XYZ file of C-alpha atoms in Angstrom:
575
model
C 149.143 0.210 141.673
C 147.845 4.013 141.758
C 144.369 4.927 141.997
C 144.096 8.527 141.227
C 141.890 11.043 143.633
C 140.162 14.460 142.322
C 138.877 17.004 145.756
C 135.011 18.113 145.276
C 134.411 21.356 143.846
C 132.006 22.653 146.377
C 134.800 24.190 148.951
C 136.100 26.602 145.605
C 132.522 27.632 144.329
C 131.638 28.686 147.859
C 135.161 30.812 147.548
C 134.090 31.985 144.441
C 130.527 33.508 145.964
C 132.255 35.001 148.892
C 134.692 36.306 147.033
C 131.917 38.266 144.334
C 130.014 39.223 147.408
C 132.440 40.059 149.141
C 133.601 42.690 145.625
C 130.167 44.057 145.808
C 129.883 45.498 148.925
C 133.214 47.136 148.444
C 131.280 48.615 145.197
C 128.011 49.357 146.710
C 130.070 51.535 149.772
C 131.779 52.969 147.301
C 129.078 54.904 145.188
C 127.766 55.809 149.094
C 130.749 57.511 149.846
C 131.053 58.904 146.021
C 127.589 60.650 146.222
C 128.145 62.361 149.878
C 131.348 63.698 149.040
C 129.382 65.437 145.905
C 126.511 66.061 148.070
C 128.036 68.311 150.715
C 129.725 70.975 148.525
C 125.992 71.859 147.357
C 124.484 71.134 151.661
C 127.401 73.779 152.526
C 126.634 76.500 149.908
C 122.994 76.015 151.122
C 123.904 77.077 153.944
C 125.972 79.461 153.194
C 123.779 80.907 150.845
C 121.156 80.889 153.422
C 123.286 83.123 155.659
C 123.932 85.179 153.522
C 120.497 86.248 152.417
C 119.638 86.552 156.338
C 122.689 88.761 156.833
C 121.422 90.602 154.190
C 117.548 91.458 155.339
C 119.416 92.863 158.657
C 121.444 94.602 157.277
C 120.976 98.058 156.353
C 120.411 98.755 152.237
C 123.374 102.048 153.215
C 125.838 99.221 154.009
C 125.362 97.218 151.223
C 126.066 100.318 148.847
C 129.233 100.788 150.114
C 130.076 97.375 150.274
C 132.691 95.552 147.745
C 129.338 92.958 146.572
C 127.962 93.382 142.778
C 125.380 95.282 142.101
C 123.708 95.790 139.261
C 121.835 99.786 138.802
C 118.487 99.478 137.100
C 118.083 100.741 134.191
C 117.191 104.741 133.301
C 113.612 104.926 132.725
C 112.258 106.104 128.442
C 111.162 109.306 127.813
C 107.854 108.197 127.903
C 108.171 106.950 130.889
C 109.366 110.748 132.166
C 106.863 111.951 130.027
C 104.465 109.862 132.257
C 106.088 110.926 134.991
C 105.298 114.349 135.205
C 102.304 113.946 134.663
C 101.180 112.349 137.300
C 100.517 109.559 136.400
C 99.219 107.472 132.477
C 97.371 104.495 132.380
C 98.698 101.562 130.805
C 98.009 98.499 128.542
C 99.112 96.046 129.507
C 99.377 93.081 126.264
C 99.319 89.411 126.130
C 102.164 87.203 126.004
C 103.775 86.896 122.299
C 101.608 89.855 121.520
C 104.487 92.588 121.788
C 106.540 92.012 119.038
C 103.422 92.799 116.474
C 102.828 96.720 117.605
C 106.880 97.151 118.557
C 106.754 96.545 114.350
C 104.703 99.378 113.509
C 100.767 97.768 113.785
C 98.523 101.047 114.394
C 95.737 99.299 116.320
C 95.266 97.229 119.390
C 93.056 94.403 119.178
C 91.189 93.606 122.174
C 91.152 90.859 121.623
C 95.773 91.646 122.107
C 95.021 93.369 125.823
C 95.503 91.363 129.831
C 95.033 94.018 130.706
C 94.507 97.884 131.808
C 96.424 99.344 134.964
C 94.963 102.435 136.426
C 92.055 104.262 138.728
C 89.694 106.004 136.817
C 89.723 103.275 133.985
C 90.899 105.395 130.754
C 87.490 106.689 128.863
C 86.803 107.358 125.266
C 90.257 109.776 123.858
C 92.815 109.566 126.661
C 95.232 108.861 126.261
C 97.593 105.752 127.342
C 100.808 104.136 127.512
C 100.596 100.533 125.467
C 102.848 97.798 127.572
C 104.815 94.766 127.555
C 103.963 91.940 130.678
C 106.160 93.067 132.794
C 104.374 96.190 132.042
C 107.481 98.015 130.327
C 106.190 100.982 127.829
C 106.254 100.423 124.367
C 104.451 103.210 122.705
C 101.634 105.188 123.880
C 97.938 106.300 121.821
C 94.800 106.758 121.727
C 92.344 105.144 124.139
C 88.642 103.560 123.378
C 87.013 101.116 125.648
C 84.037 100.455 123.649
C 85.460 99.957 120.093
C 87.096 96.446 119.007
C 90.564 99.171 118.030
C 90.457 99.662 121.574
C 94.556 101.524 121.355
C 94.724 103.664 118.556
C 98.805 104.387 118.462
C 100.282 107.597 118.496
C 104.119 107.446 118.744
C 106.462 103.387 119.343
C 108.739 103.957 122.244
C 112.071 104.745 119.639
C 110.696 107.850 118.641
C 109.590 109.293 121.704
C 113.400 109.024 122.490
C 113.575 111.090 119.109
C 115.024 114.429 120.253
C 112.905 115.899 117.680
C 110.293 113.506 118.613
C 110.535 115.209 122.354
C 107.160 117.906 122.400
C 105.029 114.857 121.014
C 104.918 112.352 123.865
C 101.944 112.471 125.312
C 100.593 115.654 123.615
C 97.767 114.943 121.084
C 97.628 118.761 120.167
C 101.243 118.644 119.144
C 100.961 115.227 117.449
C 98.285 116.778 115.296
C 99.217 119.931 114.770
C 102.692 118.044 113.206
C 101.495 115.454 111.760
C 98.829 117.215 109.599
C 102.509 119.911 108.437
C 104.550 116.097 107.378
C 100.871 115.023 104.734
C 100.916 118.032 103.530
C 104.534 119.142 102.823
C 104.086 115.531 101.518
C 101.222 116.925 98.900
C 103.421 119.996 97.816
C 106.945 117.034 96.829
C 104.539 115.545 94.521
C 103.516 119.053 93.266
C 99.791 117.879 93.778
C 97.445 121.288 94.026
C 98.965 122.830 91.357
C 95.164 123.441 90.076
C 94.447 125.836 93.319
C 94.318 129.500 92.105
C 90.541 130.014 90.690
C 88.282 127.344 92.737
C 84.688 127.541 91.948
C 81.486 126.619 94.140
C 78.087 126.657 92.717
C 74.817 125.163 93.702
C 73.256 122.605 92.334
C 69.868 123.546 91.528
C 71.962 126.534 89.253
C 73.291 127.045 85.413
C 75.951 124.334 84.909
C 78.498 127.936 83.750
C 80.242 125.996 81.040
C 83.250 127.522 79.930
C 86.093 127.132 77.027
C 86.664 123.203 77.238
C 90.485 122.445 78.451
C 89.911 118.263 77.638
C 88.867 118.707 73.702
C 92.442 120.523 73.045
C 93.853 116.866 74.149
C 90.890 115.213 72.491
C 91.906 116.799 68.789
C 95.466 116.583 69.446
C 95.114 112.804 70.097
C 94.036 112.342 66.848
C 97.014 113.490 65.171
C 97.669 109.595 65.826
C 99.598 107.288 67.738
C 100.106 103.697 67.085
C 98.236 101.761 70.006
C 100.544 99.441 70.655
C 103.467 103.080 71.764
C 100.221 104.296 73.532
C 99.900 100.883 75.721
C 103.739 100.987 77.075
C 103.050 104.272 77.652
C 100.452 103.699 80.334
C 101.783 100.206 81.433
C 105.210 102.525 82.881
C 103.292 103.538 86.262
C 102.156 101.051 89.025
C 101.929 103.932 91.600
C 104.611 106.325 90.572
C 101.972 108.930 90.679
C 100.892 110.352 87.471
C 103.926 112.527 85.880
C 106.061 109.284 85.516
C 103.253 108.695 82.833
C 103.560 111.391 80.868
C 106.937 111.567 80.886
C 107.014 108.356 79.899
C 104.721 109.704 76.817
C 107.775 111.371 75.150
C 108.870 108.097 73.674
C 105.507 107.578 72.032
C 105.995 109.013 67.838
C 103.157 112.026 69.255
C 103.538 115.678 68.170
C 105.726 118.002 69.883
C 102.358 119.495 71.162
C 100.694 116.321 72.786
C 103.281 115.398 74.261
C 103.523 119.003 75.951
C 99.816 119.519 76.634
C 99.728 115.563 78.350
C 102.428 116.510 80.595
C 100.808 119.653 81.800
C 97.342 118.585 81.998
C 98.568 115.961 84.011
C 100.161 118.647 86.604
C 96.853 120.117 87.140
C 95.108 118.270 89.700
C 93.298 120.572 92.436
C 92.200 117.311 93.789
C 93.704 114.458 95.986
C 94.043 113.238 99.400
C 95.990 114.780 102.579
C 95.828 112.758 104.839
C 95.486 108.743 104.574
C 94.634 107.883 107.939
C 96.617 105.054 108.715
C 99.883 105.911 106.340
C 100.223 109.455 107.147
C 99.680 108.297 111.461
C 96.537 108.836 112.572
C 94.635 106.116 112.176
C 90.479 107.177 111.757
C 90.861 110.420 110.150
C 91.316 111.147 106.342
C 91.275 113.621 104.583
C 90.543 115.322 100.811
C 91.101 117.752 98.606
C 88.711 119.320 96.708
C 89.642 122.235 94.870
C 89.732 124.728 97.913
C 87.528 122.976 100.383
C 89.041 120.529 102.935
C 86.938 117.503 102.891
C 87.155 115.382 106.479
C 85.762 111.428 106.764
C 86.355 110.842 110.405
C 85.644 107.224 111.920
C 87.275 107.324 115.435
C 86.634 108.607 118.492
C 89.382 110.547 118.600
C 88.878 112.176 116.164
C 85.311 113.296 116.934
C 87.494 114.575 120.410
C 89.814 116.682 118.894
C 87.858 118.324 115.998
C 88.926 121.880 116.883
C 92.626 120.569 116.659
C 92.371 119.169 113.744
C 90.077 122.161 111.870
C 92.682 124.984 113.319
C 95.582 123.239 112.311
C 94.091 121.563 109.107
C 93.730 125.433 107.105
C 96.652 126.512 109.062
C 99.215 123.788 106.868
C 96.329 124.137 104.126
C 96.627 128.004 103.562
C 92.767 127.540 103.441
C 90.408 129.746 104.712
C 86.993 127.444 104.770
C 86.270 125.075 107.791
C 86.432 121.777 106.260
C 83.323 119.801 105.745
C 82.517 116.793 108.464
C 82.117 114.006 106.952
C 80.994 110.849 110.498
C 81.100 108.030 109.116
C 77.476 106.668 111.408
C 78.739 102.932 110.693
C 82.157 103.114 112.235
C 81.697 105.805 114.543
C 79.210 103.798 115.966
C 80.799 101.012 117.098
C 83.234 103.308 118.608
C 80.456 104.442 120.661
C 79.299 107.733 119.812
C 75.918 108.109 117.837
C 75.873 110.479 115.035
C 72.975 112.698 114.294
C 72.633 114.534 111.000
C 73.797 118.260 110.702
C 73.581 120.804 108.050
C 77.826 121.678 107.673
C 78.094 125.147 109.951
C 77.735 127.982 106.921
C 79.086 130.135 109.352
C 82.435 129.283 108.830
C 82.527 128.896 105.620
C 82.175 125.461 104.982
C 79.544 124.627 101.609
C 76.647 123.738 101.985
C 75.112 120.827 101.966
C 73.698 121.297 98.119
C 77.256 122.214 96.627
C 79.263 121.297 94.444
C 83.284 122.695 93.889
C 84.676 122.804 90.747
C 87.975 121.103 90.541
C 91.119 119.963 87.844
C 92.203 116.335 87.574
C 94.753 115.701 85.042
C 93.779 118.886 83.188
C 89.720 117.809 83.380
C 87.268 119.847 84.714
C 85.236 118.392 87.134
C 82.230 119.298 89.546
C 82.004 117.615 93.194
C 79.671 117.239 96.117
C 81.859 117.623 99.138
C 78.867 117.054 101.364
C 76.641 114.488 99.687
C 79.285 112.535 97.154
C 80.098 109.105 98.152
C 82.758 108.834 100.403
C 84.439 112.703 100.157
C 82.739 113.422 97.774
C 85.598 111.607 94.951
C 87.832 109.667 94.198
C 91.373 110.425 93.946
C 93.075 106.708 94.146
C 92.201 106.156 91.313
C 93.930 108.740 89.197
C 97.330 107.544 87.622
C 94.620 104.710 86.639
C 92.741 107.191 85.178
C 95.052 108.911 83.014
C 96.499 105.398 82.515
C 93.118 105.113 80.650
C 93.570 107.854 78.640
C 96.865 107.227 76.984
C 94.695 103.607 75.934
C 91.603 104.956 74.540
C 92.628 106.567 71.662
C 90.016 105.467 68.700
C 88.495 102.495 70.839
C 84.850 101.945 71.729
C 84.757 102.017 76.092
C 83.415 100.935 77.787
C 83.281 101.766 81.730
C 81.270 100.044 84.171
C 79.689 101.098 87.567
C 81.537 104.973 86.874
C 80.210 107.021 89.577
C 80.519 111.047 88.022
C 83.088 109.235 84.999
C 86.041 109.617 85.632
C 87.334 107.256 83.176
C 85.128 107.914 81.219
C 85.868 111.469 80.578
C 89.924 110.527 80.462
C 88.899 107.724 77.738
C 87.468 110.899 75.791
C 90.686 112.808 76.510
C 92.391 110.400 75.204
C 90.728 110.386 71.474
C 88.089 107.207 71.790
C 86.067 107.103 69.710
C 82.509 106.474 71.535
C 82.469 105.962 75.907
C 79.250 104.791 76.973
C 79.431 105.017 81.312
C 76.776 102.517 83.088
C 76.354 104.031 87.391
C 72.924 102.573 89.683
C 72.712 106.684 90.927
C 71.335 109.006 88.909
C 72.649 111.696 90.933
C 76.250 110.103 90.056
C 74.922 110.498 86.320
C 73.797 113.698 86.120
C 77.218 115.343 87.951
C 78.946 112.620 85.066
C 76.642 114.016 82.171
C 77.946 117.974 83.441
C 81.372 116.853 83.508
C 81.593 116.368 79.683
C 79.413 119.625 79.295
C 82.430 121.266 80.951
C 84.050 120.116 78.665
C 83.062 120.588 75.337
C 82.327 117.421 74.411
C 79.695 116.575 72.332
C 76.649 113.812 73.291
C 77.677 112.168 70.424
C 80.722 111.478 71.894
C 78.921 109.295 74.615
C 76.289 107.941 76.762
C 75.789 107.947 80.259
C 73.400 105.440 81.764
C 71.477 104.373 84.984
C 70.876 100.840 85.323
C 72.154 97.838 87.411
C 76.152 96.208 85.853
C 74.933 92.939 85.766
C 71.423 93.321 83.794
C 73.194 95.248 81.830
C 76.233 93.333 81.031
C 73.411 90.163 80.033
C 71.607 92.193 77.656
C 74.349 93.956 76.045
C 76.096 89.788 75.681
C 72.059 88.560 74.025
C 72.262 91.290 71.893
C 75.657 91.064 70.622
C 77.809 93.760 71.723
C 81.656 93.601 72.571
C 83.624 96.640 73.606
C 86.988 97.486 72.715
C 88.227 98.524 75.548
C 86.275 97.856 79.470
C 86.694 99.470 82.744
C 85.229 97.903 85.298
C 85.162 99.834 88.504
C 83.257 98.460 92.291
C 82.709 99.815 95.331
C 83.367 98.043 97.991
C 82.485 94.602 97.941
C 83.319 93.135 101.040
C 84.034 95.809 104.855
C 84.779 92.900 106.317
C 86.254 89.056 106.471
C 82.682 87.656 107.091
C 81.023 88.871 103.708
C 84.451 88.433 101.750
C 82.948 84.046 100.056
C 79.500 86.495 99.120
C 81.802 89.692 97.423
C 83.875 86.589 95.815
C 81.407 85.616 93.837
C 79.986 88.672 92.994
C 83.780 89.300 91.287
C 84.004 86.498 89.208
C 80.294 87.511 87.899
C 81.356 90.523 87.198
C 84.270 89.736 85.461
C 82.739 86.959 83.576
C 80.694 89.116 81.912
C 83.293 92.011 81.543
C 85.152 89.485 79.852
C 82.485 87.979 77.889
C 81.283 92.075 76.494
C 85.113 92.362 75.235
C 86.423 91.667 71.527
C 88.670 89.616 71.824
C 92.352 91.327 72.376
C 90.995 93.974 73.934
C 91.408 95.704 77.889
C 89.759 94.738 80.584
C 90.794 97.066 83.722
C 89.423 95.262 86.684
C 89.243 96.406 90.144
C 88.681 96.394 94.007
C 88.485 98.437 96.574
C 87.806 95.584 99.036
C 90.650 96.006 101.678
C 89.552 91.816 102.550
C 90.209 91.016 99.528
C 94.755 90.358 98.684
C 95.800 90.323 94.933
C 97.519 87.079 95.928
C 95.101 84.916 97.706
C 91.385 86.642 96.715
C 91.534 88.422 93.690
C 93.451 87.157 90.753
C 91.984 83.443 91.964
C 88.790 85.330 91.452
C 89.775 86.069 87.518
C 90.959 83.099 86.104
C 87.732 81.274 87.272
C 86.436 84.653 85.581
C 88.409 84.169 82.774
C 88.060 79.857 82.484
C 84.131 80.414 82.664
C 84.070 83.204 79.918
C 86.488 80.654 78.070
C 88.840 82.898 77.437
C 92.618 84.034 78.766
C 94.123 87.093 79.878
C 97.566 88.559 80.349
C 98.684 90.727 83.230
C 100.075 94.333 81.635
C 100.150 96.427 84.452
C 98.985 95.999 87.915
C 98.725 99.206 90.462
C 96.941 100.457 93.420
C 96.471 104.307 95.550
C 98.421 107.027 94.235
C 101.760 108.405 95.967
C 98.965 110.255 98.214
C 97.445 107.712 99.192
C 100.506 106.727 101.093
C 100.182 102.375 102.712
C 102.027 102.151 106.687
C 103.470 99.071 106.079
C 102.676 97.743 109.687
C 99.239 97.908 108.554
C 99.880 95.511 104.842
C 95.120 95.474 104.814
C 95.548 99.590 104.426
C 96.728 98.715 100.405
C 93.206 97.536 99.712
C 93.333 99.111 96.663
C 93.813 96.678 93.583
C 93.782 97.236 89.565
C 94.712 95.298 87.059
C 95.026 96.146 83.174
C 94.689 92.446 81.371
C 94.644 91.622 78.331
C 91.839 88.996 76.611
C 92.484 86.557 74.214
């Protein structure tokens, strides 16, 4: 009998375990060898780099320049840097990280919060020229400094502009820059055909007679009596938003109007001797506004640099505009106080030909004669920014009952009369402004039965008229600035809602409402339009937008400063 036997599995398992251990050890040794090979070039490279650095430290720079090693040359200095070096050093305002692009793209004012540090001794004073640089202290612009103002630097010229040959003489040279910018601004207004009513300026004291002369706007009134269909007039008035007065009138040739009426309208629109000459940021002179009222220039100063260069501005304005009278200099006390300047009341310098403080100047706007007060009126004495919209009202007023709220000196009301309105009512809270409005109506030959100006609070007046059941065909609502800053925005929006609710309620169904906001903090899409929608809902009305406008072309806007588009003017058809 054969018996089979099998060996024990223990020796076999032991052999397998031993083989696996030897295999793992081999893998570990191989990995270590690979790691050493990878680290060797890095160590060699580090050793070589250290040796090269030590050699470079010990080798003179002259020998390096002659070697075959690669050499990166420093960029050539810009014209702005060269000009600063030629002067002997200009203080630098260094921007914080992430702020450079905003000002490189054209924002005209550097706020205090955008500044990292100011480099240079002694520290720059108000009105001093400074370089604006990025974090590496490379210049991107230059401007005028103010250590007190929230607007630390008002930028005058960007770095790429300074590199242009035709602007080389303006670099870090405020007198030259002021002269150049003023000349350019005046040339623009000349190209817009403004100033065509300057042939016979008139000046009189407010205590003298009004000096009424033959009417001019009465001609337009009589002509419009020939009859123009409302729809045609509406097409004419809404054809222009911000393109200037001439485009409105040129479109009037398409209306069903007599040839004499069209020619009269064209002549009137081009007869204007009141307009803006310098529009602050829009003309690259932040803080300086200049209006022309006939032969009288009026300066509105709101920056320390403007006060510092007052003599230069006066001289160059007279030269560019061809006027002999010294400008009336009006200082914005609140804004200059923030600039660190305490303003004391001063009389105009009569020895230099400036208008006396009680003087009124006769001007012409779109063929309508007006008395204005350059020394005592609001702002510069006249609101030239609404010229095109006033002309639009003229083409919409034929046969209508018109209500002009916050009428001031009667700009919209007088244009409504010139357009053949059946009757015009003007309401304002300022007695002096209403006195001028009355004088202006008489100056142009309108009868008192055609208009009525009264002093009242516009809210109380509209509330009373709602109780009385009185309504108008066309209402103009042009309140003063209700939001001077973002802090007062919510309160201002509440006022806009209330005013427009009441204005819609005193408007006949199917009537026209021209409503305005001159607050820069109030934007059209985010603030004004929602306020109007809420006002319509509160009044139980609905509206359509027929026209959206801003200021005229004599108020240019800097694309880097959208806040400059402060004026919003909407023409609404209210159902």
